[in-house]
Amino acid sequence: MVKLSELCHSMLAVSEKAANVARTIRSDKDFKTLGDVLIQETVKHDLNKKFEGFGHRIFGEESNTFMNQLGEKITVEVKDSVDKTSDLLKRVLNGKVEAADLLAKAVHTDIVLSEEPCLADVTEDIDVSNVGVWIDPIDSTAQYIKGIEDCESVNGIYREGLQCVTVLIGAYNMDTGLPFFGIINQPFSMKDHDAKRWIGRCHWGLNYNRRKINNLSVAKQRGLGFMLNWQEKQSIQDKFKNHAIDSSHGAGYKMLCIALGLTRGYPVSLGGSYRWDTCAPQAILTSLGGGILDYSKTVNNAKSMDLAQVFNGKSELPDKLAKCQVLYHQPNEGVTSDTQCWYNNGGLIGFSSNQNLHDMLEILVDQINQ
């Protein structure tokens, strides 16, 4: 057993290191293909060092097998010293000494964080052997590679650019599959033009044993619209034609926009995301009284419900919809592909409050003004 606050603090520290590695890698185009793998292995290494055996329960998108330009297959891992990690990275980077040294230093530099004030009252212990972690080391990889720096936000939302890039780390209960602590770290939240460097921003939320806390600064002027994918089915787009619509890149960033109050919700009728994309955002949204549900299951259940009566100002999810929460401990049935096992194939509905979920479902199942 360990202190829950200690686990949260350790995850926050490693998310900051991951963000720093992401910024370091972005300084050289040749690094970028290595970025996802190295960040994921750094998170595993640091948390396993803090909590012995924990690394075996940290899951993500990336394989740690990397092929360099010579065709060598190399297992990327963080070694027990800067020099050893640098030597490994030199093989991965085809002998680029300066690059390997720079990355190794970033990976081995300890991050010292001040204590989060709102975690001070978290005194519970937690059994780490019953905790799993999903990580997406660089969400919105395409925006990361493009590296657009001069985008302007529209109503607080960036539709493209480095601001959409996030590091996602989410912890879940391995018995129930429900996430309880999530981190969305933006390595490129704001550009300091004078210093010519990027400043990051870390958002987190905890929902554990009915304790719901987070560090979010929710927008004073809450967004009135909804987030839709550009590829969303036309029939769904038509349902929202009388509402303001936003869109952007990256599942993590779009869910963050909900958490920050910049948009009311995000319905996704098609697949396109994986458990590593949604575990961290779901924990944060549940800390606000919202969550992430399976779209197909939720809409099918909602069709047989009187939504106005079922919700009726309640702060808790109706039982039929609580069963639609996305879970993280069991792979999809009947699938053999390693990645498809963890595909959110039923679609998603992200929301920050029951009221916003109610309003989305009214639109989706045509119960408005009935």
mmCIF file with all atom_site columns, C-alpha atoms in Angstrom, residues 230-305:
data_model
loop_
_atom_site.group_PDB
_atom_site.id
_atom_site.type_symbol
_atom_site.label_atom_id
_atom_site.label_alt_id
_atom_site.label_comp_id
_atom_site.label_asym_id
_atom_site.label_entity_id
_atom_site.label_seq_id
_atom_site.pdbx_PDB_ins_code
_atom_site.Cartn_x
_atom_site.Cartn_y
_atom_site.Cartn_z
_atom_site.occupancy
_atom_site.B_iso_or_equiv
_atom_site.pdbx_formal_charge
_atom_site.auth_seq_id
_atom_site.auth_comp_id
_atom_site.auth_asym_id
_atom_site.auth_atom_id
_atom_site.pdbx_PDB_model_num
ATOM 1  C CA . TRP A 1 230 ? -14.508 16.857 -39.253 1.00 0.00 ? 230 TRP A CA 1
ATOM 2  C CA . GLN A 1 231 ? -15.143 13.294 -40.486 1.00 0.00 ? 231 GLN A CA 1
ATOM 3  C CA . GLU A 1 232 ? -18.339 12.862 -38.473 1.00 0.00 ? 232 GLU A CA 1
ATOM 4  C CA . LYS A 1 233 ? -21.299 11.352 -40.327 1.00 0.00 ? 233 LYS A CA 1
ATOM 5  C CA . GLN A 1 234 ? -23.425 13.940 -42.121 1.00 0.00 ? 234 GLN A CA 1
ATOM 6  C CA . SER A 1 235 ? -26.562 12.727 -40.344 1.00 0.00 ? 235 SER A CA 1
ATOM 7  C CA . ILE A 1 236 ? -24.969 13.598 -36.984 1.00 0.00 ? 236 ILE A CA 1
ATOM 8  C CA . GLN A 1 237 ? -23.715 16.946 -38.254 1.00 0.00 ? 237 GLN A CA 1
ATOM 9  C CA . ASP A 1 238 ? -27.239 17.753 -39.417 1.00 0.00 ? 238 ASP A CA 1
ATOM 10 C CA . LYS A 1 239 ? -28.634 17.129 -35.940 1.00 0.00 ? 239 LYS A CA 1
ATOM 11 C CA . PHE A 1 240 ? -26.334 19.836 -34.552 1.00 0.00 ? 240 PHE A CA 1
ATOM 12 C CA . LYS A 1 241 ? -26.880 22.349 -37.363 1.00 0.00 ? 241 LYS A CA 1
ATOM 13 C CA . ASN A 1 242 ? -28.697 24.766 -35.041 1.00 0.00 ? 242 ASN A CA 1
ATOM 14 C CA . HIS A 1 243 ? -25.843 24.747 -32.537 1.00 0.00 ? 243 HIS A CA 1
ATOM 15 C CA . ALA A 1 244 ? -22.361 26.236 -32.577 1.00 0.00 ? 244 ALA A CA 1
ATOM 16 C CA . ILE A 1 245 ? -19.859 23.606 -33.712 1.00 0.00 ? 245 ILE A CA 1
ATOM 17 C CA . ASP A 1 246 ? -16.143 23.469 -32.990 1.00 0.00 ? 246 ASP A CA 1
ATOM 18 C CA . SER A 1 247 ? -13.523 21.029 -34.185 1.00 0.00 ? 247 SER A CA 1
ATOM 19 C CA . SER A 1 248 ? -9.856  20.421 -33.561 1.00 0.00 ? 248 SER A CA 1
ATOM 20 C CA . HIS A 1 249 ? -7.139  17.768 -33.515 1.00 0.00 ? 249 HIS A CA 1
ATOM 21 C CA . GLY A 1 250 ? -6.296  15.127 -30.937 1.00 0.00 ? 250 GLY A CA 1
ATOM 22 C CA . ALA A 1 251 ? -8.737  13.197 -28.768 1.00 0.00 ? 251 ALA A CA 1
ATOM 23 C CA . GLY A 1 252 ? -6.954  14.376 -25.628 1.00 0.00 ? 252 GLY A CA 1
ATOM 24 C CA . TYR A 1 253 ? -7.085  18.051 -26.583 1.00 0.00 ? 253 TYR A CA 1
ATOM 25 C CA . LYS A 1 254 ? -10.761 17.878 -27.573 1.00 0.00 ? 254 LYS A CA 1
ATOM 26 C CA . MET A 1 255 ? -11.641 16.276 -24.238 1.00 0.00 ? 255 MET A CA 1
ATOM 27 C CA . LEU A 1 256 ? -9.548  18.935 -22.500 1.00 0.00 ? 256 LEU A CA 1
ATOM 28 C CA . CYS A 1 257 ? -11.656 21.619 -24.177 1.00 0.00 ? 257 CYS A CA 1
ATOM 29 C CA . ILE A 1 258 ? -14.700 20.041 -22.528 1.00 0.00 ? 258 ILE A CA 1
ATOM 30 C CA . ALA A 1 259 ? -12.989 19.943 -19.139 1.00 0.00 ? 259 ALA A CA 1
ATOM 31 C CA . LEU A 1 260 ? -12.005 23.612 -19.448 1.00 0.00 ? 260 LEU A CA 1
ATOM 32 C CA . GLY A 1 261 ? -15.570 24.609 -20.295 1.00 0.00 ? 261 GLY A CA 1
ATOM 33 C CA . LEU A 1 262 ? -14.733 25.749 -23.817 1.00 0.00 ? 262 LEU A CA 1
ATOM 34 C CA . THR A 1 263 ? -17.272 23.367 -25.359 1.00 0.00 ? 263 THR A CA 1
ATOM 35 C CA . ARG A 1 264 ? -20.242 21.492 -23.908 1.00 0.00 ? 264 ARG A CA 1
ATOM 36 C CA . GLY A 1 265 ? -19.537 18.015 -25.189 1.00 0.00 ? 265 GLY A CA 1
ATOM 37 C CA . TYR A 1 266 ? -18.046 15.789 -27.840 1.00 0.00 ? 266 TYR A CA 1
ATOM 38 C CA . PRO A 1 267 ? -20.141 13.045 -29.481 1.00 0.00 ? 267 PRO A CA 1
ATOM 39 C CA . VAL A 1 268 ? -18.241 10.632 -31.766 1.00 0.00 ? 268 VAL A CA 1
ATOM 40 C CA . SER A 1 269 ? -20.474 8.156  -33.590 1.00 0.00 ? 269 SER A CA 1
ATOM 41 C CA . LEU A 1 270 ? -17.535 6.454  -35.315 1.00 0.00 ? 270 LEU A CA 1
ATOM 42 C CA . GLY A 1 271 ? -14.453 4.782  -33.889 1.00 0.00 ? 271 GLY A CA 1
ATOM 43 C CA . GLY A 1 272 ? -11.061 6.404  -34.207 1.00 0.00 ? 272 GLY A CA 1
ATOM 44 C CA . SER A 1 273 ? -9.652  6.449  -30.700 1.00 0.00 ? 273 SER A CA 1
ATOM 45 C CA . TYR A 1 274 ? -8.139  3.909  -28.338 1.00 0.00 ? 274 TYR A CA 1
ATOM 46 C CA . ARG A 1 275 ? -8.104  3.349  -24.593 1.00 0.00 ? 275 ARG A CA 1
ATOM 47 C CA . TRP A 1 276 ? -4.762  5.151  -24.304 1.00 0.00 ? 276 TRP A CA 1
ATOM 48 C CA . ASP A 1 277 ? -6.465  8.238  -25.812 1.00 0.00 ? 277 ASP A CA 1
ATOM 49 C CA . THR A 1 278 ? -9.345  8.347  -23.361 1.00 0.00 ? 278 THR A CA 1
ATOM 50 C CA . CYS A 1 279 ? -8.271  6.950  -19.976 1.00 0.00 ? 279 CYS A CA 1
ATOM 51 C CA . ALA A 1 280 ? -6.711  10.175 -18.677 1.00 0.00 ? 280 ALA A CA 1
ATOM 52 C CA . PRO A 1 281 ? -9.445  12.501 -20.028 1.00 0.00 ? 281 PRO A CA 1
ATOM 53 C CA . GLN A 1 282 ? -12.161 10.266 -18.595 1.00 0.00 ? 282 GLN A CA 1
ATOM 54 C CA . ALA A 1 283 ? -10.682 10.467 -15.105 1.00 0.00 ? 283 ALA A CA 1
ATOM 55 C CA . ILE A 1 284 ? -10.490 14.257 -15.362 1.00 0.00 ? 284 ILE A CA 1
ATOM 56 C CA . LEU A 1 285 ? -14.038 14.588 -16.655 1.00 0.00 ? 285 LEU A CA 1
ATOM 57 C CA . THR A 1 286 ? -15.412 12.344 -13.890 1.00 0.00 ? 286 THR A CA 1
ATOM 58 C CA . SER A 1 287 ? -13.705 14.612 -11.345 1.00 0.00 ? 287 SER A CA 1
ATOM 59 C CA . LEU A 1 288 ? -15.964 17.367 -12.716 1.00 0.00 ? 288 LEU A CA 1
ATOM 60 C CA . GLY A 1 289 ? -19.124 15.277 -12.616 1.00 0.00 ? 289 GLY A CA 1
ATOM 61 C CA . GLY A 1 290 ? -18.927 14.224 -16.260 1.00 0.00 ? 290 GLY A CA 1
ATOM 62 C CA . GLY A 1 291 ? -17.266 11.345 -18.061 1.00 0.00 ? 291 GLY A CA 1
ATOM 63 C CA . ILE A 1 292 ? -16.831 9.415  -21.297 1.00 0.00 ? 292 ILE A CA 1
ATOM 64 C CA . LEU A 1 293 ? -19.436 6.911  -22.461 1.00 0.00 ? 293 LEU A CA 1
ATOM 65 C CA . ASP A 1 294 ? -19.635 4.410  -25.297 1.00 0.00 ? 294 ASP A CA 1
ATOM 66 C CA . TYR A 1 295 ? -21.631 6.227  -27.982 1.00 0.00 ? 295 TYR A CA 1
ATOM 67 C CA . SER A 1 296 ? -23.522 3.245  -29.440 1.00 0.00 ? 296 SER A CA 1
ATOM 68 C CA . LYS A 1 297 ? -24.575 1.817  -26.085 1.00 0.00 ? 297 LYS A CA 1
ATOM 69 C CA . THR A 1 298 ? -25.545 5.221  -24.731 1.00 0.00 ? 298 THR A CA 1
ATOM 70 C CA . VAL A 1 299 ? -27.654 6.317  -27.692 1.00 0.00 ? 299 VAL A CA 1
ATOM 71 C CA . ASN A 1 300 ? -29.380 2.927  -27.898 1.00 0.00 ? 300 ASN A CA 1
ATOM 72 C CA . ASN A 1 301 ? -30.310 3.137  -24.206 1.00 0.00 ? 301 ASN A CA 1
ATOM 73 C CA . ALA A 1 302 ? -31.351 6.787  -24.462 1.00 0.00 ? 302 ALA A CA 1
ATOM 74 C CA . LYS A 1 303 ? -33.853 6.024  -27.210 1.00 0.00 ? 303 LYS A CA 1
ATOM 75 C CA . SER A 1 304 ? -36.009 4.103  -24.725 1.00 0.00 ? 304 SER A CA 1
ATOM 76 C CA . MET A 1 305 ? -35.694 6.676  -21.933 1.00 0.00 ? 305 MET A CA 1
#
